[in-house]
mmCIF file of C-alpha atoms and ligand atoms in Angstrom:
data_model
loop_
_atom_site.group_PDB
_atom_site.id
_atom_site.type_symbol
_atom_site.label_atom_id
_atom_site.label_comp_id
_atom_site.label_asym_id
_atom_site.label_seq_id
_atom_site.Cartn_x
_atom_site.Cartn_y
_atom_site.Cartn_z
ATOM 1 C CA MET A 1 101.438 169.153 135.738
ATOM 2 C CA THR A 2 100.287 168.753 139.549
ATOM 3 C CA TYR A 3 101.749 165.572 141.079
ATOM 4 C CA ALA A 4 98.950 163.852 143.212
ATOM 5 C CA LYS A 5 100.146 163.597 146.786
ATOM 6 C CA THR A 6 97.976 161.721 148.946
ATOM 7 C CA GLY A 7 98.564 159.150 151.764
ATOM 8 C CA GLY A 8 101.567 157.296 151.528
ATOM 9 C CA ALA A 9 100.293 153.457 151.681
ATOM 10 C CA ALA A 10 98.159 153.447 148.781
ATOM 11 C CA GLY A 11 100.971 154.261 146.544
ATOM 12 C CA GLY A 12 103.036 151.185 147.779
ATOM 13 C CA GLY A 13 105.273 153.240 150.178
ATOM 14 C CA THR A 14 106.646 156.009 148.133
ATOM 15 C CA GLY A 15 103.659 158.407 148.292
ATOM 16 C CA TRP A 16 103.752 159.031 144.207
ATOM 17 C CA HIS A 17 100.378 158.686 142.223
ATOM 18 C CA VAL A 18 100.446 158.909 138.329
ATOM 19 C CA PRO A 19 99.050 162.412 137.882
ATOM 20 C CA GLU A 20 95.232 162.374 136.729
ATOM 21 C CA GLU A 21 95.939 164.150 133.535
ATOM 22 C CA ASP A 22 98.290 161.419 132.828
ATOM 23 C CA LEU A 23 96.058 158.527 133.456
ATOM 24 C CA ARG A 24 93.589 160.073 130.711
ATOM 25 C CA ALA A 25 96.061 160.480 128.228
ATOM 26 C CA TYR A 26 97.337 156.903 129.092
ATOM 27 C CA ALA A 27 93.598 155.840 128.863
ATOM 28 C CA ARG A 28 93.401 157.516 125.246
ATOM 29 C CA GLY A 29 96.913 156.120 124.141
ATOM 30 C CA ASP A 30 98.531 159.581 123.916
ATOM 31 C CA LEU A 31 100.965 158.895 126.672
ATOM 32 C CA ALA A 32 104.753 158.791 125.511
ATOM 33 C CA ALA A 33 107.649 157.219 126.495
ATOM 34 C CA PRO A 34 108.996 157.447 129.303
ATOM 35 C CA LEU A 35 105.966 158.449 130.898
ATOM 36 C CA LEU A 36 104.347 155.508 129.519
ATOM 37 C CA TRP A 37 106.570 152.806 131.103
ATOM 38 C CA SER A 38 106.433 154.462 134.493
ATOM 39 C CA ALA A 39 102.878 154.746 134.472
ATOM 40 C CA ASP A 40 102.605 151.265 133.635
ATOM 41 C CA THR A 41 104.972 150.036 135.996
ATOM 42 C CA HIS A 42 103.084 151.971 138.749
ATOM 43 C CA LEU A 43 99.535 150.652 137.279
ATOM 44 C CA ALA A 44 100.673 147.133 138.124
ATOM 45 C CA ALA A 45 101.279 148.104 141.619
ATOM 46 C CA CYS A 46 99.125 150.533 142.826
ATOM 47 C CA ALA A 47 95.167 149.726 142.818
ATOM 48 C CA HIS A 48 95.022 153.388 143.943
ATOM 49 C CA CYS A 49 95.613 154.638 140.508
ATOM 50 C CA ARG A 50 93.770 151.420 138.638
ATOM 51 C CA GLY A 51 90.610 153.166 140.585
ATOM 52 C CA VAL A 52 91.252 156.411 139.536
ATOM 53 C CA LEU A 53 91.894 155.178 135.809
ATOM 54 C CA ALA A 54 88.897 153.034 135.492
ATOM 55 C CA GLY A 55 86.801 155.886 137.186
ATOM 56 C CA ALA A 56 88.042 158.297 134.741
ATOM 57 C CA VAL A 57 88.374 156.542 131.362
ATOM 58 C CA ASP A 58 85.570 154.671 129.105
ATOM 59 C CA PRO A 59 86.256 150.560 129.643
ATOM 60 C CA VAL A 60 87.145 149.608 125.884
ATOM 61 C CA ALA A 61 89.925 152.136 125.873
ATOM 62 C CA LEU A 62 91.127 150.856 129.108
ATOM 63 C CA ASP A 63 90.852 147.098 127.945
ATOM 64 C CA ALA A 64 93.185 148.326 125.447
ATOM 65 C CA GLY A 65 95.989 149.589 127.184
ATOM 66 C CA TRP A 66 96.078 146.611 129.527
ATOM 67 C CA ASP A 67 96.130 144.317 126.408
ATOM 68 C CA ARG A 68 98.588 146.177 124.880
ATOM 69 C CA LEU A 69 100.572 146.146 128.590
ATOM 70 C CA ASP A 70 100.015 142.355 128.407
ATOM 71 C CA ALA A 71 101.303 141.880 124.749
ATOM 72 C CA GLU A 72 104.448 143.897 125.771
ATOM 73 C CA LEU A 73 105.141 141.723 128.641
ATOM 74 C CA ASP A 74 104.454 138.226 126.838
ATOM 75 C CA ALA A 75 106.012 139.177 123.678
ATOM 76 C CA PRO A 76 109.993 140.069 124.219
ATOM 77 C CA ARG A 77 111.771 140.888 120.828
ATOM 78 C CA PRO A 78 112.959 137.465 119.325
ATOM 79 C CA GLY A 79 116.658 136.467 119.710
ATOM 80 C CA PRO A 80 118.707 135.648 116.317
ATOM 81 C CA LEU A 81 117.561 132.078 116.886
ATOM 82 C CA GLU A 82 113.737 132.839 116.672
ATOM 83 C CA SER A 83 114.294 135.322 114.052
ATOM 84 C CA LEU A 84 115.622 133.040 112.141
ATOM 85 C CA LEU A 85 113.411 129.810 112.755
ATOM 86 C CA LEU A 86 110.616 132.288 112.056
ATOM 87 C CA ARG A 87 112.159 133.420 108.696
ATOM 88 C CA LEU A 88 112.385 129.770 107.690
ATOM 89 C CA GLY A 89 108.583 129.495 108.415
ATOM 90 C CA VAL A 90 108.206 127.801 111.812
ATOM 91 C CA ALA A 91 105.303 128.803 113.834
ATOM 92 C CA ASP A 92 105.863 131.555 116.303
ATOM 93 C CA HIS A 93 104.875 129.280 119.394
ATOM 94 C CA THR A 94 107.272 126.576 118.227
ATOM 95 C CA ALA A 95 109.861 129.027 117.507
ATOM 96 C CA ARG A 96 109.598 130.705 120.656
ATOM 97 C CA LEU A 97 109.864 127.151 122.178
ATOM 98 C CA LEU A 98 112.883 125.921 120.540
ATOM 99 C CA ALA A 99 114.708 129.357 121.034
ATOM 100 C CA ALA A 100 114.140 128.845 125.073
ATOM 101 C CA THR A 101 115.355 125.354 124.950
ATOM 102 C CA PRO A 102 118.361 125.145 127.134
ATOM 103 C CA ALA A 103 120.414 122.868 124.637
ATOM 104 C CA LEU A 104 119.991 125.130 121.992
ATOM 105 C CA ARG A 105 121.528 128.041 123.596
ATOM 106 C CA ARG A 106 125.159 129.218 122.408
ATOM 107 C CA SER A 107 126.536 128.684 126.012
ATOM 108 C CA TRP A 108 125.490 124.494 125.644
ATOM 109 C CA LEU A 109 126.433 124.746 122.276
ATOM 110 C CA GLY A 110 129.839 126.041 122.684
ATOM 111 C CA ALA A 111 130.457 123.145 125.533
ATOM 112 C CA VAL A 112 129.476 120.518 123.487
ATOM 113 C CA ALA A 113 131.676 121.843 120.629
ATOM 114 C CA ALA A 114 134.767 122.043 123.081
ATOM 115 C CA VAL A 115 134.316 118.666 124.279
ATOM 116 C CA LEU A 116 134.061 117.145 120.963
ATOM 117 C CA LEU A 117 137.088 119.446 119.431
ATOM 118 C CA LEU A 118 139.387 118.148 122.393
ATOM 119 C CA THR A 119 137.858 114.506 121.905
ATOM 120 C CA VAL A 120 139.085 114.502 118.656
ATOM 121 C CA ALA A 121 142.578 115.959 119.063
ATOM 122 C CA VAL A 122 142.885 113.310 121.800
ATOM 123 C CA THR A 123 141.774 110.810 119.595
ATOM 124 C CA ALA A 124 143.341 111.800 116.301
ATOM 125 C CA GLY A 125 146.945 112.015 117.876
ATOM 126 C CA HIS A 126 146.548 108.368 119.858
ATOM 127 C CA THR A 127 146.256 105.418 117.979
ATOM 128 C CA ALA A 128 146.774 104.633 114.743
ATOM 129 C CA GLY A 129 144.710 102.103 112.829
ATOM 130 C CA GLY A 130 142.697 101.067 116.313
ATOM 131 C CA SER A 131 139.247 102.129 117.083
ATOM 132 C CA PRO A 132 138.777 105.997 118.675
ATOM 133 C CA THR A 133 137.497 104.462 121.719
ATOM 134 C CA LEU A 134 137.412 108.001 123.567
ATOM 135 C CA PHE A 135 135.186 109.462 120.849
ATOM 136 C CA LEU A 136 132.867 106.624 120.707
ATOM 137 C CA ALA A 137 132.510 106.427 124.349
ATOM 138 C CA LEU A 138 131.619 109.896 125.099
ATOM 139 C CA ALA A 139 129.673 111.266 121.594
ATOM 140 C CA PRO A 140 126.536 109.258 122.624
ATOM 141 C CA LEU A 141 126.392 111.108 126.091
ATOM 142 C CA LEU A 142 126.374 114.366 124.382
ATOM 143 C CA PRO A 143 122.808 114.342 122.870
ATOM 144 C CA LEU A 144 121.509 112.537 125.788
ATOM 145 C CA ALA A 145 122.459 115.303 128.383
ATOM 146 C CA GLY A 146 121.282 117.873 125.878
ATOM 147 C CA VAL A 147 117.983 116.086 126.011
ATOM 148 C CA ALA A 148 118.081 115.947 129.348
ATOM 149 C CA LEU A 149 118.771 119.488 129.739
ATOM 150 C CA SER A 150 115.942 120.584 127.976
ATOM 151 C CA TYR A 151 113.495 119.210 129.560
ATOM 152 C CA GLY A 152 114.558 119.484 133.578
ATOM 153 C CA PRO A 153 111.874 121.405 134.941
ATOM 154 C CA ALA A 154 114.987 123.029 137.279
ATOM 155 C CA LEU A 155 116.954 124.233 134.326
ATOM 156 C CA ASP A 156 113.908 124.876 131.929
ATOM 157 C CA PRO A 157 112.427 128.579 131.989
ATOM 158 C CA THR A 158 109.743 127.716 129.923
ATOM 159 C CA HIS A 159 108.561 125.074 132.031
ATOM 160 C CA GLU A 160 105.867 126.993 133.646
ATOM 161 C CA MET A 161 104.791 127.521 130.009
ATOM 162 C CA ALA A 162 104.975 124.386 129.031
ATOM 163 C CA VAL A 163 102.560 123.253 131.730
ATOM 164 C CA VAL A 164 100.042 125.784 130.594
ATOM 165 C CA ALA A 165 100.454 125.573 127.211
ATOM 166 C CA PRO A 166 97.878 124.513 125.013
ATOM 167 C CA THR A 167 100.694 122.518 122.896
ATOM 168 C CA HIS A 168 99.899 118.656 124.217
ATOM 169 C CA GLY A 169 103.199 118.100 126.385
ATOM 170 C CA PHE A 170 104.285 114.755 124.096
ATOM 171 C CA ARG A 171 104.323 116.951 120.815
ATOM 172 C CA LEU A 172 106.475 119.617 122.946
ATOM 173 C CA LEU A 173 108.371 117.297 124.253
ATOM 174 C CA MET A 174 108.953 115.385 120.523
ATOM 175 C CA ILE A 175 109.428 118.828 118.719
ATOM 176 C CA ARG A 176 112.482 119.736 121.427
ATOM 177 C CA THR A 177 113.896 116.419 121.315
ATOM 178 C CA VAL A 178 114.277 116.328 117.581
ATOM 179 C CA ALA A 179 115.537 119.509 117.364
ATOM 180 C CA VAL A 180 117.921 118.886 119.922
ATOM 181 C CA LEU A 181 119.098 115.595 118.782
ATOM 182 C CA ALA A 182 119.540 116.888 115.171
ATOM 183 C CA VAL A 183 121.524 119.467 116.452
ATOM 184 C CA GLY A 184 123.754 116.921 118.970
ATOM 185 C CA LEU A 185 123.976 114.323 116.028
ATOM 186 C CA GLY A 186 124.958 117.355 113.713
ATOM 187 C CA LEU A 187 128.051 118.314 115.999
ATOM 188 C CA ASN A 188 128.966 114.510 116.504
ATOM 189 C CA GLY A 189 128.884 114.394 112.764
ATOM 190 C CA LEU A 190 131.294 116.993 112.199
ATOM 191 C CA ALA A 191 133.425 115.719 114.794
ATOM 192 C CA THR A 192 133.552 112.598 112.991
ATOM 193 C CA LEU A 193 134.479 114.045 109.534
ATOM 194 C CA ALA A 194 137.686 115.055 111.464
ATOM 195 C CA LEU A 195 138.703 111.652 112.027
ATOM 196 C CA PRO A 196 138.645 110.370 108.325
ATOM 197 C CA GLY A 197 141.602 107.740 108.892
ATOM 198 C CA TYR A 198 138.829 105.570 111.157
ATOM 199 C CA GLY A 199 136.314 105.337 108.166
ATOM 200 C CA LEU A 200 133.085 104.124 109.402
ATOM 201 C CA ARG A 201 134.381 102.792 112.438
ATOM 202 C CA ALA A 202 134.181 106.620 113.556
ATOM 203 C CA LEU A 203 130.389 106.407 113.225
ATOM 204 C CA GLY A 204 130.031 103.728 115.959
ATOM 205 C CA TRP A 205 128.438 106.385 118.063
ATOM 206 C CA LEU A 206 125.590 107.275 116.108
ATOM 207 C CA LEU A 207 123.332 104.095 117.349
ATOM 208 C CA PRO A 208 124.250 103.842 120.700
ATOM 209 C CA ALA A 209 123.305 107.711 120.902
ATOM 210 C CA LEU A 210 119.971 107.038 119.812
ATOM 211 C CA ALA A 211 119.660 104.138 122.187
ATOM 212 C CA LEU A 212 120.628 106.237 124.888
ATOM 213 C CA THR A 213 118.563 108.889 124.351
ATOM 214 C CA THR A 214 115.392 107.059 123.588
ATOM 215 C CA THR A 215 115.598 105.086 126.601
ATOM 216 C CA GLY A 216 116.768 108.008 128.713
ATOM 217 C CA LEU A 217 113.278 109.773 127.825
ATOM 218 C CA ALA A 218 111.033 106.411 127.637
ATOM 219 C CA LEU A 219 112.478 106.101 131.366
ATOM 220 C CA THR A 220 111.781 110.035 132.462
ATOM 221 C CA ALA A 221 107.846 109.039 132.292
ATOM 222 C CA ARG A 222 108.598 106.596 135.211
ATOM 223 C CA LEU A 223 111.909 108.389 136.940
ATOM 224 C CA GLY A 224 111.678 111.639 136.230
ATOM 225 C CA PRO A 225 113.784 113.717 134.255
ATOM 226 C CA VAL A 226 116.870 114.073 136.653
ATOM 227 C CA LEU A 227 117.228 110.331 137.454
ATOM 228 C CA ALA A 228 116.732 108.643 134.260
ATOM 229 C CA PRO A 229 119.054 110.419 132.087
ATOM 230 C CA SER A 230 121.338 109.756 135.183
ATOM 231 C CA LEU A 231 120.953 106.055 135.450
ATOM 232 C CA VAL A 232 121.049 105.492 131.681
ATOM 233 C CA GLY A 233 124.650 107.847 131.299
ATOM 234 C CA GLY A 234 126.050 105.633 134.289
ATOM 235 C CA GLY A 235 124.702 102.546 132.790
ATOM 236 C CA TRP A 236 126.790 103.256 129.555
ATOM 237 C CA ILE A 237 129.820 104.392 131.189
ATOM 238 C CA ALA A 238 129.616 100.831 133.184
ATOM 239 C CA LEU A 239 129.166 99.187 130.126
ATOM 240 C CA LEU A 240 132.307 100.418 128.467
ATOM 241 C CA VAL A 241 134.338 100.055 131.401
ATOM 242 C CA THR A 242 132.800 96.011 131.699
ATOM 243 C CA ALA A 243 133.668 95.763 127.838
ATOM 244 C CA GLU A 244 137.080 97.247 127.985
ATOM 245 C CA ALA A 245 137.909 94.495 130.969
ATOM 246 C CA ALA A 246 136.265 91.564 128.823
ATOM 247 C CA ARG A 247 138.622 93.015 125.760
ATOM 248 C CA VAL A 248 140.931 90.340 124.618
ATOM 249 C CA ASN A 249 143.205 92.151 122.549
ATOM 250 C CA ALA A 250 144.462 95.864 123.037
ATOM 251 C CA GLY A 251 143.403 96.746 119.320
ATOM 252 C CA ASP A 252 139.969 95.481 119.273
ATOM 253 C CA PRO A 253 136.966 97.467 119.309
ATOM 254 C CA LEU A 254 134.879 97.678 122.461
ATOM 255 C CA ALA A 255 131.819 95.509 122.680
ATOM 256 C CA PRO A 256 129.266 98.333 121.785
ATOM 257 C CA PHE A 257 130.975 99.222 118.660
ATOM 258 C CA THR A 258 131.545 95.790 117.189
ATOM 259 C CA ALA A 259 128.832 94.852 114.437
ATOM 260 C CA ALA A 260 126.633 92.582 117.183
ATOM 261 C CA GLY A 261 126.882 95.567 119.661
ATOM 262 C CA GLN A 262 125.645 98.289 116.771
ATOM 263 C CA GLY A 263 123.082 95.403 116.135
ATOM 264 C CA VAL A 264 121.785 95.667 119.907
ATOM 265 C CA SER A 265 122.113 99.233 120.162
ATOM 266 C CA ALA A 266 119.415 99.163 117.176
ATOM 267 C CA LEU A 267 117.335 97.141 119.018
ATOM 268 C CA VAL A 268 117.516 98.964 122.063
ATOM 269 C CA ALA A 269 116.540 102.132 120.269
ATOM 270 C CA ALA A 270 113.699 100.467 118.626
ATOM 271 C CA LEU A 271 112.168 99.448 121.977
ATOM 272 C CA ALA A 272 112.522 102.250 123.790
ATOM 273 C CA ALA A 273 110.967 104.396 120.944
ATOM 274 C CA GLY A 274 107.790 101.891 121.162
ATOM 275 C CA LEU A 275 107.957 102.297 124.586
ATOM 276 C CA LEU A 276 108.061 105.779 124.586
ATOM 277 C CA ILE A 277 105.059 106.073 122.296
ATOM 278 C CA LEU A 278 103.225 103.638 124.729
ATOM 279 C CA LEU A 279 103.922 105.839 127.832
ATOM 280 C CA ARG A 280 103.075 109.136 126.100
ATOM 281 C CA ASP A 281 100.027 110.234 127.536
ATOM 282 C CA ARG A 282 101.969 109.899 130.888
ATOM 283 C CA PHE A 283 103.940 113.200 129.770
ATOM 284 C CA ASP A 284 100.952 115.235 129.921
ATOM 285 C CA ALA A 285 98.976 113.355 132.963
ATOM 286 C CA GLY A 286 101.900 112.649 135.065
ATOM 287 C CA ARG A 287 103.993 115.574 134.352
ATOM 288 C CA ALA A 288 103.378 117.087 138.145
ATOM 289 C CA ASN A 289 104.121 113.162 139.335
ATOM 290 C CA ALA A 290 107.180 112.633 137.548
ATOM 291 C CA ALA A 291 109.318 115.544 139.444
HETATM 292 ZN ZN1 ZN B 1 99.652 155.204 142.324
#
């Protein structure tokens, strides 16, 4: 085997090039790993060897080689979540998108579970007969944060893919939102089961969670993926502080968790969902402007 040594500059500084017989084997599809890998890597960076390859072989075989390389680069082996989704019959591009959603990763789910466990522990040990205020105040923020986290370009490795993918921007947003919301509400629901002493009052977070998430998404069209959820989350905390100050008896539930407050939450959620549908085109045309 002869290793061609031509001018160093053409080889990107190393002076090494893939031997011509290896290039011919590469073109025929006969080159085996690890020579195949080093040829792939080198060819991606070296115009000289690509020239030799193009001259030495017929173009059909060459195209097949590049197609295979492209396919390998574009298709990392599916992880456990992606495999599970594929097995459940989810379309492969949707499964890829969901598996790459930051809020569905183990690190995020672990953080949410830890926060909920801590909150449940504090709430369960704290008041008897009252309202699980801390849990109700915190639980609506987690789905909002999860959805925000799965939509910010800074945090989302598939953002580029989302921009170029044929998937409609709004459809993509809804697929992710529904998945993240379902997981977030599920975790909150499990935490609620750990507070049986409060009965249905422990479910007071559900409508506020829907209201905060839909409002955050609707505002994202205008304010961008960072400011919108931050304002909504801050607004929720301000509302709770105000309600706490306005409370007459220490044992009373805070205003958002009374029957009237729940009604307002449901109304806000419905209005924000309507607004979101009205603004849906902004998520496609306005992606670049939103940031
Ligand atoms: Zn080369």
